[in-house]
Every structure is written in structure tokens, then in C-alpha cells.
Amino acid sequence: LFYLLHKMSGAAAAASEGTGTYYYDTDDAYNFYLELWGGEHCHVGIYDPEPEANPETCMKASDVALEKLMELCTPALQGGGKRAMDMGAAYGGCARGLHKKFDCKVVCIELSKKENDVNIKRNKELGLEEAIIVPGELSFDDTKEPSDSIDCCVSEDSILHAGSGRAKVVAEAARVLKKGGLFVFSDIMQRDAVDPAALSRVYARLGLEDMGSPAKYVEWAAQAGMRLKRYEDF
């Protein structure tokens, strides 16, 4: 599910507790995403109808999703010299992709120390320390970035981990975005009209009480001073 939100005015946000830190810093999760999921991304990706079960398939699906995200980011980042922020940056694959395509600087917001360490190491190996900024373990609802300083915020399948604080993540994106900036994100959502009992096993697996829905994200965006420009269901 891809959203393209356009900022009209800013809004403040406060920190909240999520499940991301604990999960992604566990050995099982860390090794799974690093070794079996391709090691560049943690998002689900966009798959072929009948994909093969191997790391290459995961990497291809992640790349397809990243290309889609970058397509939607183009109006905000084209021309060079812009600033982007990845909310839930993981290993920095998305940030490096954005920098390569748009010659922009990218701030990586990530709670997981292990994933930040990998991101920093890879950026250093590629000589990208000045272009890809990893400011430490930070929550995507309290990024410490100045208001009205970012041209485009992105997030790939991360906001669900904010739990009841999802609205604060949207508000934080609105706060840091410049007027006219874009918030482009994908997330794993539930339908607007769904029986929560039907998803109880999914919630338990993710350590969540619920997930966001299309209508909720539109509502939270409006509260934060943004409006929906585009929505796609994958």
C-alpha cells in the first residue's frame, strides 16, 4: 500500500513506545533480515504472482518496491540538492537508493542499533558518510530534526510498529517537511471495515493490538496538515 501525502502545514509530535527496537535487535530477527531477506531492506516488497522461495526473490521484490517509492518521490527530490528522511531506515538500502537517483542527502531514522551499525559501515565503505546521515537510535515519532527542513519523507512498511503512536509518526513527518513537501510511504494495513478477531493471530505475531487502515492514515494526515495525493493498493 503506497501513500503520497502533500504537506500544507506542520504539526508537532511526541515520542511513543513501539515494538520495533526489541524485535529488530533480537538475534533471530537481525540474522533473518540480514542473511535471508537480502540484507539491504526489511520491507515486504512487491512480488511476482508466483515467486520462488529464495533470498534473490526477496531482493527483487524489495527493489521493485523501492523503484515504485522513488517514482512517487520524484516531484519533491528531482533537481539535486534536496534533503530526504527515511523513517525506519533499517540497513539504509532505501536511503542509498534515493541518494543515487536524486543526488540528495538522506537522514536515516532507526531505533535498532544493530541495523544502524550495518548502515554506517556500508555508507563508510561507499564513501557516503556525508550524504547518508545516521544520527543514532531515534524514534520516527521524535526524530530531533528541525521543523520545515525536509523535502521528502519516506517510510517502507515500518509505521505499523508504532502501534497506537502511528498518528504521531504522521504528525512528525508533517512537522519536519517543508511546505509543499511529500510524505511517501508503504505500510502493512488492515481494511477499513474488518473484524479485529479475524486478525488476532496476525496481531499476536507482530506484537500489536491493531494495524493502521487507509481511512485512518487519511484522517491522521488531515489532522497534521497534509492531504492525500495518491493511494495504491498492492
XYZ file of C-alpha atoms in Angstrom:
234
model
C 0.000 0.000 0.000
C 1.572 3.260 -1.117
C 0.550 6.695 0.052
C 1.632 10.040 -1.340
C 0.793 12.834 1.115
C 1.328 16.521 0.421
C 2.112 18.944 3.237
C 0.007 22.051 3.601
C 1.021 22.962 7.184
C 3.071 21.479 10.045
C 2.230 19.700 13.290
C 4.175 18.654 16.392
C 4.686 15.092 17.614
C 5.878 13.379 20.784
C 7.725 10.125 21.383
C 5.905 6.876 21.958
C 6.826 3.327 22.821
C 6.825 0.871 19.922
C 7.782 -2.727 19.286
C 10.466 -2.082 16.671
C 13.545 -1.825 18.885
C 13.100 -5.110 20.664
C 12.116 -7.105 17.600
C 14.754 -5.915 15.140
C 17.622 -6.096 17.637
C 16.916 -9.726 18.566
C 19.388 -12.212 17.092
C 16.681 -14.116 15.225
C 15.215 -11.052 13.523
C 18.600 -9.480 12.824
C 20.044 -12.630 11.241
C 16.859 -13.376 9.307
C 16.690 -9.993 7.566
C 20.447 -9.749 7.069
C 21.030 -13.263 5.729
C 17.713 -14.438 4.271
C 15.876 -11.255 3.313
C 18.713 -9.857 1.238
C 20.443 -7.638 3.787
C 19.601 -4.267 2.219
C 15.949 -3.851 3.176
C 13.405 -5.060 5.737
C 10.210 -4.152 3.891
C 7.929 -6.784 2.370
C 8.311 -5.718 -1.249
C 6.199 -6.251 -4.366
C 6.277 -9.837 -5.626
C 5.554 -11.651 -8.855
C 2.299 -13.692 -8.780
C 4.173 -16.988 -8.192
C 7.553 -16.133 -6.653
C 10.285 -18.638 -5.867
C 11.281 -19.023 -2.212
C 14.864 -17.711 -2.072
C 16.770 -14.585 -0.998
C 17.068 -13.393 -4.605
C 13.270 -13.256 -4.853
C 13.113 -11.137 -1.701
C 15.795 -8.795 -3.018
C 13.983 -8.396 -6.350
C 10.664 -7.681 -4.611
C 12.369 -5.117 -2.373
C 13.946 -3.422 -5.377
C 10.610 -3.257 -7.217
C 9.001 -1.599 -4.179
C 11.895 0.859 -3.874
C 11.589 1.827 -7.542
C 7.892 2.497 -7.011
C 8.596 4.628 -3.959
C 11.266 6.631 -5.789
C 8.877 7.228 -8.679
C 6.452 8.862 -6.255
C 9.256 10.868 -4.614
C 10.400 12.425 -7.891
C 8.395 15.692 -7.710
C 9.933 16.508 -4.328
C 13.515 15.360 -4.896
C 14.341 15.937 -8.550
C 16.908 18.591 -9.379
C 19.542 17.690 -6.780
C 20.491 19.371 -3.524
C 17.361 18.237 -1.668
C 17.013 16.582 1.762
C 15.065 13.411 2.442
C 14.355 11.464 5.611
C 13.776 7.706 5.838
C 11.590 6.871 8.844
C 12.508 3.311 9.815
C 15.654 3.170 7.694
C 16.938 -0.300 8.675
C 20.182 -1.040 6.756
C 19.947 2.132 4.662
C 19.114 0.487 1.343
C 16.337 2.950 0.612
C 18.486 5.932 1.611
C 21.317 4.864 -0.688
C 18.827 4.330 -3.497
C 17.388 7.818 -3.021
C 20.848 9.382 -2.964
C 21.936 7.527 -6.090
C 18.824 8.513 -8.048
C 18.343 12.097 -6.868
C 21.751 13.195 -5.536
C 20.058 14.150 -2.274
C 21.134 13.921 1.342
C 19.162 11.446 3.445
C 18.682 11.337 7.214
C 18.134 7.775 8.453
C 15.837 7.419 11.462
C 16.092 3.983 13.042
C 15.687 2.581 16.577
C 17.726 -0.585 16.009
C 21.381 -0.172 16.952
C 22.366 -3.288 15.041
C 20.764 -2.039 11.853
C 22.255 1.435 12.327
C 25.707 -0.121 12.712
C 25.313 -2.003 9.419
C 24.068 1.145 7.712
C 27.009 3.232 8.962
C 29.511 0.539 7.918
C 28.128 0.277 4.395
C 27.980 4.039 3.930
C 31.586 4.336 5.041
C 32.662 1.611 2.607
C 30.951 3.516 -0.219
C 32.220 6.940 0.834
C 28.705 8.168 1.594
C 29.127 9.344 5.191
C 28.362 12.951 4.228
C 25.356 12.043 2.089
C 23.672 9.444 4.305
C 23.331 10.679 7.884
C 22.705 8.171 10.689
C 22.212 10.267 13.851
C 21.867 7.322 16.238
C 18.998 5.349 17.708
C 15.947 7.571 17.243
C 12.211 7.025 17.075
C 10.348 8.018 13.952
C 7.852 9.947 16.059
C 10.618 12.066 17.630
C 13.325 12.465 15.009
C 15.082 15.536 16.509
C 15.211 17.092 13.021
C 14.374 20.797 12.674
C 10.884 21.739 11.552
C 10.406 22.621 7.873
C 13.783 21.140 6.911
C 12.972 18.079 4.764
C 11.780 17.986 1.145
C 10.524 14.393 1.223
C 9.893 11.857 4.000
C 9.727 8.174 3.134
C 8.938 5.002 5.061
C 8.711 1.395 3.933
C 6.491 -0.991 5.934
C 7.637 0.488 9.244
C 4.850 2.616 10.684
C 2.808 -0.401 11.793
C 5.440 -0.947 14.516
C 4.486 2.367 16.121
C 1.267 0.762 17.373
C -1.022 3.317 18.963
C 1.535 6.017 18.080
C 1.021 5.839 14.300
C -0.732 9.205 14.206
C 2.325 10.714 15.926
C 4.580 9.362 13.173
C 2.430 11.029 10.518
C 2.451 14.251 12.535
C 6.242 14.092 12.881
C 6.606 13.740 9.118
C 4.381 16.797 8.691
C 6.440 18.759 11.231
C 9.809 18.207 9.525
C 8.533 18.626 5.964
C 8.858 21.923 4.162
C 5.628 23.404 2.865
C 4.784 21.540 -0.331
C 6.941 18.563 0.699
C 5.866 14.957 0.230
C 5.470 12.008 2.585
C 5.679 8.797 0.559
C 5.262 5.554 2.449
C 4.142 1.965 2.297
C 2.713 0.078 5.242
C 1.053 -3.209 6.113
C -2.547 -2.281 6.862
C -5.926 -3.734 7.652
C -9.050 -2.876 5.701
C -11.220 -0.036 6.944
C -14.072 -2.417 7.813
C -12.631 -5.592 9.297
C -13.431 -7.727 12.310
C -10.375 -7.437 14.615
C -10.954 -11.011 15.765
C -10.165 -12.219 12.251
C -6.688 -10.712 12.524
C -5.914 -11.739 16.105
C -3.162 -14.171 15.061
C -1.554 -11.517 12.867
C -1.611 -9.009 15.733
C -0.069 -11.577 18.078
C 2.705 -12.385 15.611
C 3.609 -8.694 15.275
C 3.081 -7.795 18.928
C 0.349 -5.301 18.017
C -3.211 -4.580 19.088
C -4.234 -3.448 15.604
C -2.880 -2.055 12.349
C -3.496 1.171 10.523
C -6.075 1.385 7.749
C -6.376 3.585 4.645
C -9.092 5.756 6.184
C -7.110 6.201 9.405
C -3.989 7.369 7.571
C -6.032 9.885 5.591
C -7.567 11.105 8.869
C -4.201 11.402 10.630
C -2.713 13.184 7.637
C -5.518 15.761 7.609
C -5.049 16.350 11.345
C -1.348 17.009 10.703
C -1.977 19.456 7.862
C -1.437 17.139 4.898
C -3.735 15.959 2.147
C -3.793 12.738 0.155
C -2.490 12.997 -3.388
C -2.306 9.317 -4.330
C -3.021 5.882 -2.891
C -2.262 2.474 -4.405
C -3.227 -0.927 -3.028
C -0.740 -3.733 -3.614
